[in-house]
Amino acid sequence: MNFNTIFLKSFRVLLLPLAILYGLIIVIRNWLFDRDYIKSAEFNFPLICVGNLSMGGTGKSPMVEYLVKLLRNEFKIGTLSRGYKRKTKGYALANDFTTALEIGDEPMQIHQKFPDIAVASCEERIVGIPHMLQDVPNLQAVILDDAFQHRTIRAGFNILLTEYGNLYSNDFFLPTGDLRDEWASAKRAQVIVVTKCPYNLSAEMKQKIIRDLKPDAAQKVFFTTIEYGTPYHIVNRGDDWLLTPRDEVLLVCGIANPKPLKEYLAEKTHTYYQQDYSDHHIFSIDDLNEIIHKFEHIHAKDKIILTTEKDAVRLVKFAEQLRELPMYVLPIQHYFLFDEGDQFNELVKDFIRNFHFNPAK
């Protein structure tokens, strides 16, 4: 543990009074929702919510993408996100001319990869859902990205993600910890997914984690690891790059938790250099020039610039400059451990197939 990490953790402990106050506000808010003093809207329509109890880094975007791949050939689906850090407000449905600045980088990533499905952004999901149902005829289900803590809507199927290295059961409220919701809120989920697990996670550790999370009898707990794909050029599609132990990589990264990615590069390449940015960073031409300058000072024959899919949608606006650069995008996806992927898939599909409206009393 380096000095910066020790200092940050020590500083966050000093903020414990603020964390207790924040936690008290969250507990009271949930109590008001639980007793219908504050109402949650329900829709006679299948809503699948993907979310977490903490701040970022649990793999929500790859899970949304996993669900899109799973469902798109059998159902007419759409996704609805807040569109974090976009430059517009209100409801926006993606079209052929949409940019990440209009709908947000994560929705834009889904739109680029799956242009055949409806992708929309709206800060107020309770406003966005009726708009989507009106704009997209015969829609059969909507995936709500990062909406678990937004209790103004009651989704029929909730998928709660928690990171293996930072389980919500071992965490505390912001700003001392990373929790933005209380542990008890996990009981609202139909499914809990422990993400970013080691590929060789043992059955004993699996059971220990389940005991720590204390799921209800009706809740199913799944475990996934990150699976990286083949890097593809950010502009020139069809131009792929197979990482080798000879490669030196400049990693351009602005995501919440880059640690697993850096561990992967440390294992797969000769070395890597970091060009880190804040989560959801909006890249400028000065940033691009800085990236190019740093890349030119890497003295190696086999060298590339590597970035994430989330960052790529904010960099592709410099397509003309990037066309001649060896900048590649590293795709990731969830891989279910213990051969339980089919079970998870059927739970999701059965929710849509067998959906019936059962409003809370």
mmCIF file of C-alpha atoms in Angstrom:
data_model
loop_
_atom_site.group_PDB
_atom_site.id
_atom_site.type_symbol
_atom_site.label_atom_id
_atom_site.label_comp_id
_atom_site.label_asym_id
_atom_site.label_seq_id
_atom_site.Cartn_x
_atom_site.Cartn_y
_atom_site.Cartn_z
ATOM 1 C CA MET A 1 0.000 0.000 0.000
ATOM 2 C CA ASN A 2 1.580 3.301 -1.082
ATOM 3 C CA PHE A 3 1.582 6.595 0.786
ATOM 4 C CA ASN A 4 -1.257 8.095 -1.266
ATOM 5 C CA THR A 5 -3.518 5.131 -0.497
ATOM 6 C CA ILE A 6 -2.728 5.275 3.225
ATOM 7 C CA PHE A 7 -3.316 9.035 3.293
ATOM 8 C CA LEU A 8 -6.621 8.756 1.418
ATOM 9 C CA LYS A 9 -7.943 6.036 3.723
ATOM 10 C CA SER A 10 -6.876 7.977 6.822
ATOM 11 C CA PHE A 11 -8.518 11.137 5.501
ATOM 12 C CA ARG A 12 -11.760 9.285 4.747
ATOM 13 C CA VAL A 13 -11.872 7.936 8.308
ATOM 14 C CA LEU A 14 -11.769 11.534 9.550
ATOM 15 C CA LEU A 15 -14.967 12.139 7.554
ATOM 16 C CA LEU A 16 -16.871 9.516 9.570
ATOM 17 C CA PRO A 17 -19.312 12.075 11.099
ATOM 18 C CA LEU A 18 -20.349 13.128 7.581
ATOM 19 C CA ALA A 19 -20.726 9.479 6.577
ATOM 20 C CA ILE A 20 -22.985 8.806 9.576
ATOM 21 C CA LEU A 21 -25.117 11.843 8.720
ATOM 22 C CA TYR A 22 -25.344 10.794 5.077
ATOM 23 C CA GLY A 23 -26.257 7.243 6.105
ATOM 24 C CA LEU A 24 -28.992 8.518 8.402
ATOM 25 C CA ILE A 25 -30.503 10.527 5.542
ATOM 26 C CA ILE A 26 -30.450 7.443 3.301
ATOM 27 C CA VAL A 27 -32.044 5.242 5.959
ATOM 28 C CA ILE A 28 -34.830 7.779 6.539
ATOM 29 C CA ARG A 29 -35.397 8.140 2.792
ATOM 30 C CA ASN A 30 -35.701 4.368 2.365
ATOM 31 C CA TRP A 31 -38.039 4.171 5.353
ATOM 32 C CA LEU A 32 -40.328 6.744 3.700
ATOM 33 C CA PHE A 33 -40.344 4.762 0.444
ATOM 34 C CA ASP A 34 -40.903 1.443 2.231
ATOM 35 C CA ARG A 35 -43.980 2.800 3.966
ATOM 36 C CA ASP A 36 -45.310 4.627 0.894
ATOM 37 C CA TYR A 37 -44.940 8.089 2.376
ATOM 38 C CA ILE A 38 -42.978 8.657 -0.822
ATOM 39 C CA LYS A 39 -44.529 6.796 -3.729
ATOM 40 C CA SER A 40 -42.741 4.618 -6.264
ATOM 41 C CA ALA A 41 -44.225 4.456 -9.758
ATOM 42 C CA GLU A 42 -44.935 1.045 -11.282
ATOM 43 C CA PHE A 43 -45.427 0.180 -14.927
ATOM 44 C CA ASN A 44 -47.411 -2.631 -16.503
ATOM 45 C CA PHE A 45 -44.305 -3.429 -18.487
ATOM 46 C CA PRO A 46 -41.092 -5.472 -17.921
ATOM 47 C CA LEU A 47 -38.358 -3.277 -16.437
ATOM 48 C CA ILE A 48 -34.952 -4.795 -15.693
ATOM 49 C CA CYS A 49 -32.798 -2.653 -13.397
ATOM 50 C CA VAL A 50 -29.001 -2.956 -13.230
ATOM 51 C CA GLY A 51 -27.358 -1.169 -10.334
ATOM 52 C CA ASN A 52 -25.237 -1.256 -7.213
ATOM 53 C CA LEU A 53 -25.035 0.169 -3.706
ATOM 54 C CA SER A 54 -21.647 1.833 -4.166
ATOM 55 C CA MET A 55 -19.996 4.462 -6.318
ATOM 56 C CA GLY A 56 -18.979 3.054 -9.707
ATOM 57 C CA GLY A 57 -16.583 0.327 -10.714
ATOM 58 C CA THR A 58 -18.789 -2.757 -10.350
ATOM 59 C CA GLY A 59 -19.259 -3.449 -14.066
ATOM 60 C CA LYS A 60 -22.718 -2.024 -14.737
ATOM 61 C CA SER A 61 -22.034 -1.109 -18.372
ATOM 62 C CA PRO A 62 -20.694 -4.574 -19.318
ATOM 63 C CA MET A 63 -23.724 -6.119 -17.569
ATOM 64 C CA VAL A 64 -26.118 -3.939 -19.574
ATOM 65 C CA GLU A 65 -24.270 -5.000 -22.709
ATOM 66 C CA TYR A 66 -24.456 -8.647 -21.626
ATOM 67 C CA LEU A 67 -28.228 -8.331 -21.224
ATOM 68 C CA VAL A 68 -28.578 -6.629 -24.619
ATOM 69 C CA LYS A 69 -26.698 -9.477 -26.310
ATOM 70 C CA LEU A 70 -28.769 -12.023 -24.404
ATOM 71 C CA LEU A 71 -32.187 -10.542 -25.197
ATOM 72 C CA ARG A 72 -32.004 -8.655 -28.498
ATOM 73 C CA ASN A 73 -32.654 -11.659 -30.774
ATOM 74 C CA GLU A 74 -35.716 -12.833 -28.839
ATOM 75 C CA PHE A 75 -37.297 -9.598 -27.612
ATOM 76 C CA LYS A 76 -37.618 -6.016 -28.775
ATOM 77 C CA ILE A 77 -35.706 -4.226 -26.030
ATOM 78 C CA GLY A 78 -34.354 -0.801 -25.158
ATOM 79 C CA THR A 79 -32.016 0.743 -22.613
ATOM 80 C CA LEU A 80 -32.590 3.839 -20.518
ATOM 81 C CA SER A 81 -29.771 5.623 -18.695
ATOM 82 C CA ARG A 82 -29.250 8.868 -16.898
ATOM 83 C CA GLY A 83 -26.602 9.874 -19.430
ATOM 84 C CA TYR A 84 -24.040 10.968 -16.853
ATOM 85 C CA LYS A 85 -21.967 14.057 -17.812
ATOM 86 C CA ARG A 86 -23.771 14.624 -21.114
ATOM 87 C CA LYS A 87 -24.234 18.213 -22.239
ATOM 88 C CA THR A 88 -28.015 17.983 -22.726
ATOM 89 C CA LYS A 89 -30.967 17.732 -20.370
ATOM 90 C CA GLY A 90 -34.251 15.834 -20.420
ATOM 91 C CA TYR A 91 -35.250 12.912 -22.582
ATOM 92 C CA ALA A 92 -33.112 12.011 -25.601
ATOM 93 C CA LEU A 93 -33.535 8.995 -27.909
ATOM 94 C CA ALA A 94 -30.416 8.037 -29.884
ATOM 95 C CA ASN A 95 -30.446 8.315 -33.683
ATOM 96 C CA ASP A 96 -27.934 8.113 -36.537
ATOM 97 C CA PHE A 97 -26.506 11.552 -35.711
ATOM 98 C CA THR A 98 -26.310 11.245 -31.920
ATOM 99 C CA THR A 99 -23.054 11.902 -30.061
ATOM 100 C CA ALA A 100 -21.813 10.971 -26.588
ATOM 101 C CA LEU A 101 -22.218 14.614 -25.535
ATOM 102 C CA GLU A 102 -25.964 14.319 -26.191
ATOM 103 C CA ILE A 103 -26.742 10.998 -24.460
ATOM 104 C CA GLY A 104 -23.640 10.148 -22.390
ATOM 105 C CA ASP A 105 -20.695 7.858 -23.070
ATOM 106 C CA GLU A 106 -22.171 4.587 -21.762
ATOM 107 C CA PRO A 107 -25.455 4.880 -23.745
ATOM 108 C CA MET A 108 -23.413 5.917 -26.781
ATOM 109 C CA GLN A 109 -21.282 2.798 -26.423
ATOM 110 C CA ILE A 110 -24.421 0.631 -26.487
ATOM 111 C CA HIS A 111 -25.862 2.610 -29.419
ATOM 112 C CA GLN A 112 -22.716 2.170 -31.508
ATOM 113 C CA LYS A 113 -22.451 -1.553 -30.838
ATOM 114 C CA PHE A 114 -26.190 -2.295 -31.135
ATOM 115 C CA PRO A 115 -27.756 0.298 -33.466
ATOM 116 C CA ASP A 116 -30.836 -1.903 -33.885
ATOM 117 C CA ILE A 117 -32.078 -1.376 -30.303
ATOM 118 C CA ALA A 118 -33.609 1.719 -28.726
ATOM 119 C CA VAL A 119 -31.163 3.651 -26.531
ATOM 120 C CA ALA A 120 -32.343 6.647 -24.538
ATOM 121 C CA SER A 121 -31.176 8.944 -21.755
ATOM 122 C CA CYS A 122 -33.225 10.826 -19.192
ATOM 123 C CA GLU A 123 -32.335 12.028 -15.702
ATOM 124 C CA GLU A 124 -35.826 11.171 -14.480
ATOM 125 C CA ARG A 125 -36.530 7.574 -15.424
ATOM 126 C CA ILE A 126 -40.168 8.079 -14.492
ATOM 127 C CA VAL A 127 -40.335 10.598 -17.360
ATOM 128 C CA GLY A 128 -38.138 8.648 -19.765
ATOM 129 C CA ILE A 129 -40.061 5.358 -19.687
ATOM 130 C CA PRO A 130 -43.381 6.761 -21.011
ATOM 131 C CA HIS A 131 -41.444 8.618 -23.712
ATOM 132 C CA MET A 132 -39.741 5.391 -24.811
ATOM 133 C CA LEU A 133 -42.991 3.453 -24.864
ATOM 134 C CA GLN A 134 -44.504 6.157 -27.059
ATOM 135 C CA ASP A 135 -41.501 6.538 -29.388
ATOM 136 C CA VAL A 136 -40.653 2.840 -29.839
ATOM 137 C CA PRO A 137 -43.652 0.731 -30.982
ATOM 138 C CA ASN A 138 -43.947 -2.855 -29.718
ATOM 139 C CA LEU A 139 -41.184 -2.492 -27.146
ATOM 140 C CA GLN A 140 -41.121 -5.621 -24.956
ATOM 141 C CA ALA A 141 -38.660 -4.698 -22.173
ATOM 142 C CA VAL A 142 -36.438 -1.840 -21.004
ATOM 143 C CA ILE A 143 -33.100 -2.205 -19.229
ATOM 144 C CA LEU A 144 -32.557 0.570 -16.683
ATOM 145 C CA ASP A 145 -28.854 1.353 -16.286
ATOM 146 C CA ASP A 146 -27.709 2.419 -12.792
ATOM 147 C CA ALA A 147 -31.214 2.920 -11.420
ATOM 148 C CA PHE A 148 -31.275 0.696 -8.329
ATOM 149 C CA GLN A 149 -31.051 3.598 -5.870
ATOM 150 C CA HIS A 150 -33.619 5.677 -7.786
ATOM 151 C CA ARG A 151 -36.688 4.471 -5.959
ATOM 152 C CA THR A 152 -39.195 6.679 -7.745
ATOM 153 C CA ILE A 153 -39.549 3.661 -10.079
ATOM 154 C CA ARG A 154 -40.156 0.093 -8.936
ATOM 155 C CA ALA A 155 -38.626 -2.295 -11.466
ATOM 156 C CA GLY A 156 -39.899 -5.845 -11.736
ATOM 157 C CA PHE A 157 -36.434 -7.438 -11.913
ATOM 158 C CA ASN A 158 -33.421 -5.972 -10.105
ATOM 159 C CA ILE A 159 -29.847 -7.110 -10.736
ATOM 160 C CA LEU A 160 -27.556 -5.821 -7.989
ATOM 161 C CA LEU A 161 -23.802 -5.822 -8.645
ATOM 162 C CA THR A 162 -21.077 -5.845 -6.007
ATOM 163 C CA GLU A 163 -17.349 -6.042 -6.630
ATOM 164 C CA TYR A 164 -15.379 -9.008 -5.305
ATOM 165 C CA GLY A 165 -12.669 -6.715 -3.925
ATOM 166 C CA ASN A 166 -15.137 -4.330 -2.276
ATOM 167 C CA LEU A 167 -18.296 -6.172 -1.232
ATOM 168 C CA TYR A 168 -21.088 -3.929 -0.001
ATOM 169 C CA SER A 169 -21.261 -6.062 3.149
ATOM 170 C CA ASN A 170 -17.744 -4.843 4.054
ATOM 171 C CA ASP A 171 -18.268 -1.223 3.023
ATOM 172 C CA PHE A 172 -19.582 1.937 4.696
ATOM 173 C CA PHE A 173 -21.403 5.102 3.673
ATOM 174 C CA LEU A 174 -19.781 7.891 1.697
ATOM 175 C CA PRO A 175 -17.460 9.696 2.184
ATOM 176 C CA THR A 176 -15.732 7.282 4.597
ATOM 177 C CA GLY A 177 -16.636 4.306 2.405
ATOM 178 C CA ASP A 178 -18.103 3.949 -1.069
ATOM 179 C CA LEU A 179 -21.749 3.150 -0.245
ATOM 180 C CA ARG A 180 -24.439 5.463 -1.579
ATOM 181 C CA ASP A 181 -27.217 3.210 -0.242
ATOM 182 C CA GLU A 182 -27.628 1.070 2.858
ATOM 183 C CA TRP A 183 -26.890 -2.664 3.092
ATOM 184 C CA ALA A 184 -30.569 -3.471 3.704
ATOM 185 C CA SER A 185 -31.458 -2.179 0.231
ATOM 186 C CA ALA A 186 -29.889 -5.316 -1.227
ATOM 187 C CA LYS A 187 -33.051 -7.154 -0.168
ATOM 188 C CA ARG A 188 -34.913 -5.434 -3.027
ATOM 189 C CA ALA A 189 -32.856 -7.301 -5.632
ATOM 190 C CA GLN A 190 -33.977 -10.528 -7.245
ATOM 191 C CA VAL A 191 -30.389 -11.335 -8.268
ATOM 192 C CA ILE A 192 -27.008 -10.389 -6.783
ATOM 193 C CA VAL A 193 -23.910 -10.655 -8.981
ATOM 194 C CA VAL A 194 -20.430 -10.593 -7.459
ATOM 195 C CA THR A 195 -18.263 -9.133 -10.227
ATOM 196 C CA LYS A 196 -14.539 -9.030 -11.037
ATOM 197 C CA CYS A 197 -13.847 -12.312 -9.254
ATOM 198 C CA PRO A 198 -10.626 -14.260 -9.815
ATOM 199 C CA TYR A 199 -11.103 -16.767 -12.606
ATOM 200 C CA ASN A 200 -10.110 -19.580 -10.234
ATOM 201 C CA LEU A 201 -12.439 -18.559 -7.395
ATOM 202 C CA SER A 202 -12.888 -21.595 -5.148
ATOM 203 C CA ALA A 203 -16.202 -23.119 -4.107
ATOM 204 C CA GLU A 204 -15.231 -22.462 -0.481
ATOM 205 C CA MET A 205 -14.693 -18.748 -1.120
ATOM 206 C CA LYS A 206 -17.945 -18.632 -3.063
ATOM 207 C CA GLN A 207 -19.847 -19.950 -0.043
ATOM 208 C CA LYS A 208 -18.033 -17.578 2.305
ATOM 209 C CA ILE A 209 -19.038 -14.586 0.197
ATOM 210 C CA ILE A 210 -22.647 -15.762 0.090
ATOM 211 C CA ARG A 211 -22.635 -16.026 3.897
ATOM 212 C CA ASP A 212 -21.180 -12.482 4.112
ATOM 213 C CA LEU A 213 -23.862 -11.074 1.796
ATOM 214 C CA LYS A 214 -26.682 -12.807 3.709
ATOM 215 C CA PRO A 215 -29.124 -13.076 0.787
ATOM 216 C CA ASP A 216 -32.772 -13.933 1.356
ATOM 217 C CA ALA A 217 -33.893 -17.443 0.466
ATOM 218 C CA ALA A 218 -35.482 -16.174 -2.768
ATOM 219 C CA GLN A 219 -32.376 -14.296 -3.895
ATOM 220 C CA LYS A 220 -29.885 -15.978 -6.202
ATOM 221 C CA VAL A 221 -26.187 -15.027 -6.019
ATOM 222 C CA PHE A 222 -23.993 -15.352 -9.124
ATOM 223 C CA PHE A 223 -20.277 -14.807 -9.651
ATOM 224 C CA THR A 224 -18.573 -13.333 -12.716
ATOM 225 C CA THR A 225 -15.058 -12.546 -13.811
ATOM 226 C CA ILE A 226 -13.862 -10.079 -16.426
ATOM 227 C CA GLU A 227 -13.116 -11.535 -19.839
ATOM 228 C CA TYR A 228 -11.131 -9.326 -22.222
ATOM 229 C CA GLY A 229 -11.567 -9.533 -25.972
ATOM 230 C CA THR A 230 -9.272 -8.734 -28.905
ATOM 231 C CA PRO A 231 -8.373 -5.033 -29.175
ATOM 232 C CA TYR A 232 -9.790 -3.346 -32.291
ATOM 233 C CA HIS A 233 -8.755 -0.064 -33.883
ATOM 234 C CA ILE A 234 -10.784 2.889 -32.653
ATOM 235 C CA VAL A 235 -11.527 4.095 -36.202
ATOM 236 C CA ASN A 236 -10.408 1.461 -38.718
ATOM 237 C CA ARG A 237 -12.751 -1.426 -38.004
ATOM 238 C CA GLY A 238 -11.347 -4.787 -39.037
ATOM 239 C CA ASP A 239 -7.878 -3.751 -37.864
ATOM 240 C CA ASP A 240 -7.270 -5.852 -34.739
ATOM 241 C CA TRP A 241 -4.221 -6.229 -32.499
ATOM 242 C CA LEU A 242 -3.308 -9.379 -30.586
ATOM 243 C CA LEU A 243 -1.458 -8.442 -27.403
ATOM 244 C CA THR A 244 1.885 -10.188 -26.951
ATOM 245 C CA PRO A 245 4.634 -10.204 -24.284
ATOM 246 C CA ARG A 246 6.683 -7.944 -26.610
ATOM 247 C CA ASP A 247 4.195 -5.084 -26.617
ATOM 248 C CA GLU A 248 4.635 -1.800 -24.820
ATOM 249 C CA VAL A 249 1.295 -0.105 -24.202
ATOM 250 C CA LEU A 250 0.247 3.445 -23.436
ATOM 251 C CA LEU A 251 -2.981 3.008 -21.480
ATOM 252 C CA VAL A 252 -5.401 5.921 -21.876
ATOM 253 C CA CYS A 253 -8.006 5.420 -19.221
ATOM 254 C CA GLY A 254 -10.790 7.433 -17.579
ATOM 255 C CA ILE A 255 -12.899 4.847 -15.740
ATOM 256 C CA ALA A 256 -13.884 4.410 -12.091
ATOM 257 C CA ASN A 257 -11.797 1.327 -11.333
ATOM 258 C CA PRO A 258 -8.924 0.596 -13.751
ATOM 259 C CA LYS A 259 -7.131 -1.828 -11.398
ATOM 260 C CA PRO A 260 -8.264 -5.098 -13.097
ATOM 261 C CA LEU A 261 -7.329 -3.674 -16.500
ATOM 262 C CA LYS A 262 -3.862 -2.705 -15.306
ATOM 263 C CA GLU A 263 -3.354 -6.141 -13.770
ATOM 264 C CA TYR A 264 -4.338 -7.701 -17.096
ATOM 265 C CA LEU A 265 -1.839 -5.570 -19.035
ATOM 266 C CA ALA A 266 0.908 -6.301 -16.514
ATOM 267 C CA GLU A 267 0.351 -9.993 -17.220
ATOM 268 C CA LYS A 268 -0.109 -9.867 -21.001
ATOM 269 C CA THR A 269 2.400 -7.246 -22.185
ATOM 270 C CA HIS A 270 6.055 -6.327 -21.735
ATOM 271 C CA THR A 271 5.129 -3.125 -19.943
ATOM 272 C CA TYR A 272 2.523 -0.388 -19.929
ATOM 273 C CA TYR A 273 2.524 3.343 -19.253
ATOM 274 C CA GLN A 274 -0.406 5.173 -17.733
ATOM 275 C CA GLN A 275 -2.235 8.224 -18.980
ATOM 276 C CA ASP A 276 -5.021 8.423 -16.422
ATOM 277 C CA TYR A 277 -8.040 10.703 -16.449
ATOM 278 C CA SER A 278 -11.039 11.115 -14.191
ATOM 279 C CA ASP A 279 -14.107 8.939 -14.705
ATOM 280 C CA HIS A 280 -16.225 10.135 -17.679
ATOM 281 C CA HIS A 281 -13.512 12.638 -18.665
ATOM 282 C CA ILE A 282 -14.371 14.744 -21.720
ATOM 283 C CA PHE A 283 -11.266 14.636 -23.901
ATOM 284 C CA SER A 284 -9.931 17.850 -25.466
ATOM 285 C CA ILE A 285 -7.536 18.376 -28.347
ATOM 286 C CA ASP A 286 -4.882 19.230 -25.747
ATOM 287 C CA ASP A 287 -5.458 15.829 -24.153
ATOM 288 C CA LEU A 288 -5.022 14.148 -27.534
ATOM 289 C CA ASN A 289 -1.785 16.038 -28.190
ATOM 290 C CA GLU A 290 -0.530 15.022 -24.760
ATOM 291 C CA ILE A 291 -1.345 11.369 -25.514
ATOM 292 C CA ILE A 292 0.468 11.532 -28.869
ATOM 293 C CA HIS A 293 3.482 13.225 -27.284
ATOM 294 C CA LYS A 294 3.758 10.572 -24.584
ATOM 295 C CA PHE A 295 3.321 7.768 -27.116
ATOM 296 C CA GLU A 296 6.086 9.144 -29.359
ATOM 297 C CA HIS A 297 8.490 8.986 -26.410
ATOM 298 C CA ILE A 298 7.994 5.236 -25.996
ATOM 299 C CA HIS A 299 11.068 3.755 -27.683
ATOM 300 C CA ALA A 300 9.846 0.318 -28.710
ATOM 301 C CA LYS A 301 9.132 -1.417 -31.987
ATOM 302 C CA ASP A 302 5.902 -3.077 -30.852
ATOM 303 C CA LYS A 303 3.902 -0.327 -29.219
ATOM 304 C CA ILE A 304 0.253 0.726 -29.224
ATOM 305 C CA ILE A 305 -2.140 3.066 -27.470
ATOM 306 C CA LEU A 306 -4.891 1.172 -25.683
ATOM 307 C CA THR A 307 -8.135 2.538 -24.286
ATOM 308 C CA THR A 308 -11.464 1.277 -22.960
ATOM 309 C CA GLU A 309 -14.763 1.185 -24.806
ATOM 310 C CA LYS A 310 -16.161 3.827 -22.450
ATOM 311 C CA ASP A 311 -13.261 6.153 -23.221
ATOM 312 C CA ALA A 312 -13.365 5.379 -26.944
ATOM 313 C CA VAL A 313 -16.789 6.958 -27.432
ATOM 314 C CA ARG A 314 -15.359 10.228 -26.052
ATOM 315 C CA LEU A 315 -12.223 10.017 -28.168
ATOM 316 C CA VAL A 316 -13.707 9.040 -31.535
ATOM 317 C CA LYS A 317 -14.635 12.688 -32.248
ATOM 318 C CA PHE A 318 -10.947 13.015 -33.214
ATOM 319 C CA ALA A 319 -11.385 10.357 -35.899
ATOM 320 C CA GLU A 320 -9.232 12.075 -38.519
ATOM 321 C CA GLN A 321 -6.262 12.398 -36.164
ATOM 322 C CA LEU A 322 -6.766 8.877 -34.796
ATOM 323 C CA ARG A 323 -7.006 7.178 -38.187
ATOM 324 C CA GLU A 324 -3.223 7.077 -38.560
ATOM 325 C CA LEU A 325 -2.511 6.335 -34.901
ATOM 326 C CA PRO A 326 -2.233 2.785 -33.500
ATOM 327 C CA MET A 327 -4.976 3.415 -30.920
ATOM 328 C CA TYR A 328 -6.914 0.286 -30.049
ATOM 329 C CA VAL A 329 -9.981 -0.388 -27.917
ATOM 330 C CA LEU A 330 -10.069 -3.282 -25.463
ATOM 331 C CA PRO A 331 -13.558 -4.837 -25.139
ATOM 332 C CA ILE A 332 -14.622 -6.576 -21.932
ATOM 333 C CA GLN A 333 -17.529 -8.767 -20.902
ATOM 334 C CA HIS A 334 -18.847 -10.670 -17.910
ATOM 335 C CA TYR A 335 -18.099 -14.382 -17.782
ATOM 336 C CA PHE A 336 -20.175 -16.400 -15.312
ATOM 337 C CA LEU A 337 -18.264 -18.777 -13.073
ATOM 338 C CA PHE A 338 -19.316 -22.235 -11.831
ATOM 339 C CA ASP A 339 -21.224 -22.911 -15.104
ATOM 340 C CA GLU A 340 -24.129 -20.786 -13.868
ATOM 341 C CA GLY A 341 -24.476 -18.482 -16.877
ATOM 342 C CA ASP A 342 -27.385 -20.437 -18.361
ATOM 343 C CA GLN A 343 -29.246 -20.274 -15.072
ATOM 344 C CA PHE A 344 -28.834 -16.490 -14.938
ATOM 345 C CA ASN A 345 -29.911 -16.174 -18.581
ATOM 346 C CA GLU A 346 -33.102 -18.151 -18.031
ATOM 347 C CA LEU A 347 -34.035 -16.127 -14.950
ATOM 348 C CA VAL A 348 -33.876 -12.931 -17.004
ATOM 349 C CA LYS A 349 -35.704 -14.353 -20.004
ATOM 350 C CA ASP A 350 -38.384 -15.968 -17.857
ATOM 351 C CA PHE A 351 -39.072 -12.619 -16.205
ATOM 352 C CA ILE A 352 -39.980 -11.143 -19.602
ATOM 353 C CA ARG A 353 -41.790 -14.235 -20.923
ATOM 354 C CA ASN A 354 -43.902 -14.675 -17.790
ATOM 355 C CA PHE A 355 -44.330 -11.017 -16.870
ATOM 356 C CA HIS A 356 -47.579 -10.092 -15.205
ATOM 357 C CA PHE A 357 -48.365 -6.821 -13.486
ATOM 358 C CA ASN A 358 -48.540 -7.224 -9.737
ATOM 359 C CA PRO A 359 -48.687 -3.735 -8.231
ATOM 360 C CA ALA A 360 -47.472 -3.325 -4.683
ATOM 361 C CA LYS A 361 -50.198 -2.708 -2.159
#
